[in-house]
Amino acid sequence: MLSKGISSRLMLLILPLTLLWGYKKVQSLFVEPQAILVLGGSTKRLEREKFTANFAKKYPNMPIWISGGSPEGATKKVFIKAGVDQKRLYLDYRANNTVENFTTLVDDLKQKGIKKLYLVTSDYHMLRASVVGEIVLGSRGIDFKTVPVPSQNNSEPVEKSIRDGVRSIVWVATGLGGGKK
């Protein structure tokens, strides 16, 4: 059992953090997403890109950032076929993994003044993407709302989320392991 002194100190540490977290969550309810971020890496059937092209029709003026994934020509065809203006697309191929999907783009997003975005990835990948997004995007004051792409796959093992969460913390603290800028 904790002594009263340790318990009180622990509460003094936890209470402000909890209040800050709650404030940020309430504040994010009033900020509408300003962009769509798609994590590339879907299969040859381009599920994430096709889903996003249809989703993007609801937000005709919103820029679409695609990190990694399918070849440029195939990706553009999906959006053209869906009637999405190509000027909205920002294709970025610097990332080689989930952490780099965020670290290579976060400063570009911040520079564009984006404070909140829709995060699109496969449902089985969303936990890991959310962990990394909370750390990397959060480090720059960017919030997100998840938009999972339905699939038949099982969720990824939680160990991948833990591993990439640690890698993200290392990137925020040191700038190391975040891919090419």
mmCIF file of C-alpha atoms in Angstrom:
data_model
loop_
_atom_site.group_PDB
_atom_site.id
_atom_site.type_symbol
_atom_site.label_atom_id
_atom_site.label_comp_id
_atom_site.label_asym_id
_atom_site.label_seq_id
_atom_site.Cartn_x
_atom_site.Cartn_y
_atom_site.Cartn_z
ATOM 1 C CA MET A 1 0.000 0.000 0.000
ATOM 2 C CA LEU A 2 1.235 3.490 -0.826
ATOM 3 C CA SER A 3 1.958 5.937 1.979
ATOM 4 C CA LYS A 4 -0.071 9.152 2.108
ATOM 5 C CA GLY A 5 2.913 11.259 0.982
ATOM 6 C CA ILE A 6 3.621 9.164 -2.120
ATOM 7 C CA SER A 7 -0.067 8.860 -2.895
ATOM 8 C CA SER A 8 -0.534 12.644 -2.696
ATOM 9 C CA ARG A 9 2.493 13.305 -4.915
ATOM 10 C CA LEU A 10 1.265 10.770 -7.433
ATOM 11 C CA MET A 11 -2.138 12.472 -7.538
ATOM 12 C CA LEU A 12 -0.444 15.869 -8.048
ATOM 13 C CA LEU A 13 1.306 14.412 -11.078
ATOM 14 C CA ILE A 14 -1.634 12.488 -12.524
ATOM 15 C CA LEU A 15 -4.340 15.131 -12.047
ATOM 16 C CA PRO A 16 -2.791 17.833 -14.294
ATOM 17 C CA LEU A 17 -1.984 15.272 -16.979
ATOM 18 C CA THR A 18 -5.531 13.963 -16.883
ATOM 19 C CA LEU A 19 -6.963 17.475 -17.075
ATOM 20 C CA LEU A 20 -4.685 18.344 -20.000
ATOM 21 C CA TRP A 21 -5.666 15.157 -21.839
ATOM 22 C CA GLY A 22 -9.361 15.853 -21.207
ATOM 23 C CA TYR A 23 -9.022 19.462 -22.350
ATOM 24 C CA LYS A 24 -7.319 18.366 -25.578
ATOM 25 C CA LYS A 25 -10.041 15.790 -26.275
ATOM 26 C CA VAL A 26 -12.854 18.290 -25.696
ATOM 27 C CA GLN A 27 -11.045 20.922 -27.767
ATOM 28 C CA SER A 28 -10.637 18.462 -30.650
ATOM 29 C CA LEU A 29 -14.405 17.989 -30.781
ATOM 30 C CA PHE A 30 -14.723 21.562 -32.035
ATOM 31 C CA VAL A 31 -12.010 21.392 -34.696
ATOM 32 C CA GLU A 32 -13.047 19.903 -38.024
ATOM 33 C CA PRO A 33 -10.502 17.850 -39.976
ATOM 34 C CA GLN A 34 -8.681 19.844 -42.639
ATOM 35 C CA ALA A 35 -7.045 16.993 -44.572
ATOM 36 C CA ILE A 36 -7.141 13.268 -45.224
ATOM 37 C CA LEU A 37 -4.033 11.178 -44.499
ATOM 38 C CA VAL A 38 -3.928 7.721 -46.055
ATOM 39 C CA LEU A 39 -1.316 5.227 -44.945
ATOM 40 C CA GLY A 40 -0.163 3.364 -48.027
ATOM 41 C CA GLY A 41 0.632 -0.284 -48.017
ATOM 42 C CA SER A 42 -2.668 -1.860 -48.975
ATOM 43 C CA THR A 43 -2.723 -4.830 -51.325
ATOM 44 C CA LYS A 44 -2.534 -4.875 -55.124
ATOM 45 C CA ARG A 45 -6.317 -4.355 -55.102
ATOM 46 C CA LEU A 46 -5.708 -0.826 -53.736
ATOM 47 C CA GLU A 47 -8.387 -1.115 -51.030
ATOM 48 C CA ARG A 48 -7.216 1.911 -49.029
ATOM 49 C CA GLU A 49 -6.925 4.103 -52.096
ATOM 50 C CA LYS A 50 -10.360 3.066 -53.462
ATOM 51 C CA PHE A 51 -11.992 3.564 -50.073
ATOM 52 C CA THR A 52 -10.375 6.993 -49.710
ATOM 53 C CA ALA A 53 -11.396 8.087 -53.214
ATOM 54 C CA ASN A 54 -15.032 7.422 -52.305
ATOM 55 C CA PHE A 55 -14.660 8.929 -48.821
ATOM 56 C CA ALA A 56 -13.025 12.065 -50.280
ATOM 57 C CA LYS A 57 -16.119 12.818 -52.387
ATOM 58 C CA LYS A 58 -17.864 13.900 -49.159
ATOM 59 C CA TYR A 59 -15.162 16.553 -48.646
ATOM 60 C CA PRO A 60 -14.512 18.023 -52.118
ATOM 61 C CA ASN A 61 -12.118 20.762 -50.976
ATOM 62 C CA MET A 62 -10.022 18.705 -48.583
ATOM 63 C CA PRO A 63 -6.426 17.811 -49.558
ATOM 64 C CA ILE A 64 -5.534 14.112 -49.609
ATOM 65 C CA TRP A 65 -2.075 13.074 -48.407
ATOM 66 C CA ILE A 66 -1.005 9.531 -49.291
ATOM 67 C CA SER A 67 2.112 8.197 -47.600
ATOM 68 C CA GLY A 68 3.846 5.255 -49.245
ATOM 69 C CA GLY A 69 1.886 2.498 -50.834
ATOM 70 C CA SER A 70 0.886 1.847 -54.397
ATOM 71 C CA PRO A 71 2.656 3.156 -57.503
ATOM 72 C CA GLU A 72 1.788 6.723 -58.485
ATOM 73 C CA GLY A 73 0.103 5.791 -61.779
ATOM 74 C CA ALA A 74 -2.195 3.196 -60.216
ATOM 75 C CA THR A 75 -3.062 5.506 -57.326
ATOM 76 C CA LYS A 76 -3.915 8.420 -59.609
ATOM 77 C CA LYS A 77 -6.118 6.160 -61.787
ATOM 78 C CA VAL A 78 -8.190 5.210 -58.732
ATOM 79 C CA PHE A 79 -8.844 8.864 -57.893
ATOM 80 C CA ILE A 80 -9.481 9.878 -61.516
ATOM 81 C CA LYS A 81 -12.010 7.059 -61.880
ATOM 82 C CA ALA A 82 -13.762 8.290 -58.716
ATOM 83 C CA GLY A 83 -13.873 11.863 -60.064
ATOM 84 C CA VAL A 84 -11.487 13.323 -57.480
ATOM 85 C CA ASP A 85 -9.484 16.352 -58.656
ATOM 86 C CA GLN A 86 -5.798 15.391 -58.976
ATOM 87 C CA LYS A 87 -4.761 18.771 -57.562
ATOM 88 C CA ARG A 88 -5.982 17.541 -54.173
ATOM 89 C CA LEU A 89 -3.451 14.683 -54.079
ATOM 90 C CA TYR A 90 -0.126 14.874 -52.250
ATOM 91 C CA LEU A 91 1.706 11.610 -52.960
ATOM 92 C CA ASP A 92 4.718 10.954 -50.772
ATOM 93 C CA TYR A 93 6.976 7.905 -51.121
ATOM 94 C CA ARG A 94 9.606 8.569 -48.445
ATOM 95 C CA ALA A 95 8.099 6.138 -45.892
ATOM 96 C CA ASN A 96 9.070 2.484 -45.650
ATOM 97 C CA ASN A 97 6.969 1.591 -42.594
ATOM 98 C CA THR A 98 4.166 2.807 -40.347
ATOM 99 C CA VAL A 99 6.322 5.055 -38.158
ATOM 100 C CA GLU A 100 7.819 6.718 -41.237
ATOM 101 C CA ASN A 101 4.325 7.230 -42.703
ATOM 102 C CA PHE A 102 3.940 9.810 -39.941
ATOM 103 C CA THR A 103 7.468 11.109 -39.325
ATOM 104 C CA THR A 104 8.148 11.974 -42.970
ATOM 105 C CA LEU A 105 4.943 14.028 -43.303
ATOM 106 C CA VAL A 106 4.194 15.520 -39.887
ATOM 107 C CA ASP A 107 6.255 18.669 -40.393
ATOM 108 C CA ASP A 108 4.767 19.190 -43.884
ATOM 109 C CA LEU A 109 1.270 18.912 -42.394
ATOM 110 C CA LYS A 110 2.122 21.357 -39.601
ATOM 111 C CA GLN A 111 3.653 23.791 -42.099
ATOM 112 C CA LYS A 112 0.355 23.738 -44.038
ATOM 113 C CA GLY A 113 -1.449 24.704 -40.827
ATOM 114 C CA ILE A 114 -3.273 21.387 -40.440
ATOM 115 C CA LYS A 115 -4.521 20.915 -36.876
ATOM 116 C CA LYS A 116 -6.737 17.879 -37.409
ATOM 117 C CA LEU A 117 -7.084 15.235 -40.088
ATOM 118 C CA TYR A 118 -8.874 12.063 -41.028
ATOM 119 C CA LEU A 119 -6.544 9.071 -40.680
ATOM 120 C CA VAL A 120 -7.350 6.300 -43.173
ATOM 121 C CA THR A 121 -5.858 2.815 -42.985
ATOM 122 C CA SER A 122 -7.088 -0.765 -42.872
ATOM 123 C CA ASP A 123 -9.124 -1.768 -39.816
ATOM 124 C CA TYR A 124 -6.578 -4.432 -38.811
ATOM 125 C CA HIS A 125 -3.810 -1.782 -38.868
ATOM 126 C CA MET A 126 -5.694 1.020 -37.082
ATOM 127 C CA LEU A 127 -4.511 0.309 -33.518
ATOM 128 C CA ARG A 128 -0.843 0.592 -34.483
ATOM 129 C CA ALA A 129 -1.499 3.631 -36.697
ATOM 130 C CA SER A 130 -3.405 5.311 -33.852
ATOM 131 C CA VAL A 131 -0.609 4.690 -31.333
ATOM 132 C CA VAL A 132 2.002 6.125 -33.703
ATOM 133 C CA GLY A 133 -0.309 8.981 -34.729
ATOM 134 C CA GLU A 134 -1.003 9.996 -31.129
ATOM 135 C CA ILE A 135 2.730 10.239 -30.478
ATOM 136 C CA VAL A 136 4.073 11.698 -33.744
ATOM 137 C CA LEU A 137 1.154 13.888 -34.844
ATOM 138 C CA GLY A 138 0.465 14.804 -31.232
ATOM 139 C CA SER A 139 4.053 16.018 -30.844
ATOM 140 C CA ARG A 140 3.210 18.734 -33.390
ATOM 141 C CA GLY A 141 -0.259 19.525 -32.034
ATOM 142 C CA ILE A 142 -2.111 17.646 -34.779
ATOM 143 C CA ASP A 143 -5.176 15.616 -33.843
ATOM 144 C CA PHE A 144 -6.917 13.000 -35.961
ATOM 145 C CA LYS A 145 -10.134 11.097 -36.401
ATOM 146 C CA THR A 146 -9.818 7.472 -37.481
ATOM 147 C CA VAL A 147 -11.516 6.163 -40.608
ATOM 148 C CA PRO A 148 -10.906 2.406 -40.823
ATOM 149 C CA VAL A 149 -11.042 0.609 -44.168
ATOM 150 C CA PRO A 150 -13.043 -2.622 -43.683
ATOM 151 C CA SER A 151 -11.193 -5.874 -44.343
ATOM 152 C CA GLN A 152 -11.387 -9.582 -43.622
ATOM 153 C CA ASN A 153 -8.035 -9.603 -41.794
ATOM 154 C CA ASN A 154 -7.487 -10.165 -38.090
ATOM 155 C CA SER A 155 -6.080 -7.284 -36.053
ATOM 156 C CA GLU A 156 -2.315 -7.068 -35.880
ATOM 157 C CA PRO A 157 -0.572 -8.365 -32.742
ATOM 158 C CA VAL A 158 -0.428 -5.706 -30.013
ATOM 159 C CA GLU A 159 3.352 -6.165 -29.880
ATOM 160 C CA LYS A 160 3.625 -4.293 -33.200
ATOM 161 C CA SER A 161 1.785 -1.338 -31.668
ATOM 162 C CA ILE A 162 4.082 -1.367 -28.634
ATOM 163 C CA ARG A 163 7.219 -1.645 -30.783
ATOM 164 C CA ASP A 164 6.173 1.209 -33.088
ATOM 165 C CA GLY A 165 5.007 3.282 -30.122
ATOM 166 C CA VAL A 166 8.493 3.021 -28.624
ATOM 167 C CA ARG A 167 10.077 3.852 -32.001
ATOM 168 C CA SER A 168 7.807 6.923 -32.217
ATOM 169 C CA ILE A 169 8.799 8.122 -28.753
ATOM 170 C CA VAL A 170 12.474 7.730 -29.712
ATOM 171 C CA TRP A 171 11.817 9.778 -32.871
ATOM 172 C CA VAL A 172 10.054 12.549 -30.934
ATOM 173 C CA ALA A 173 12.864 12.647 -28.350
ATOM 174 C CA THR A 174 15.839 12.359 -30.721
ATOM 175 C CA GLY A 175 14.739 12.705 -34.337
ATOM 176 C CA LEU A 176 16.295 9.312 -35.047
ATOM 177 C CA GLY A 177 14.629 6.489 -36.954
ATOM 178 C CA GLY A 178 12.057 8.591 -38.748
ATOM 179 C CA GLY A 179 13.076 8.091 -42.369
ATOM 180 C CA LYS A 180 14.081 10.628 -45.012
ATOM 181 C CA LYS A 181 12.826 14.192 -44.723
#
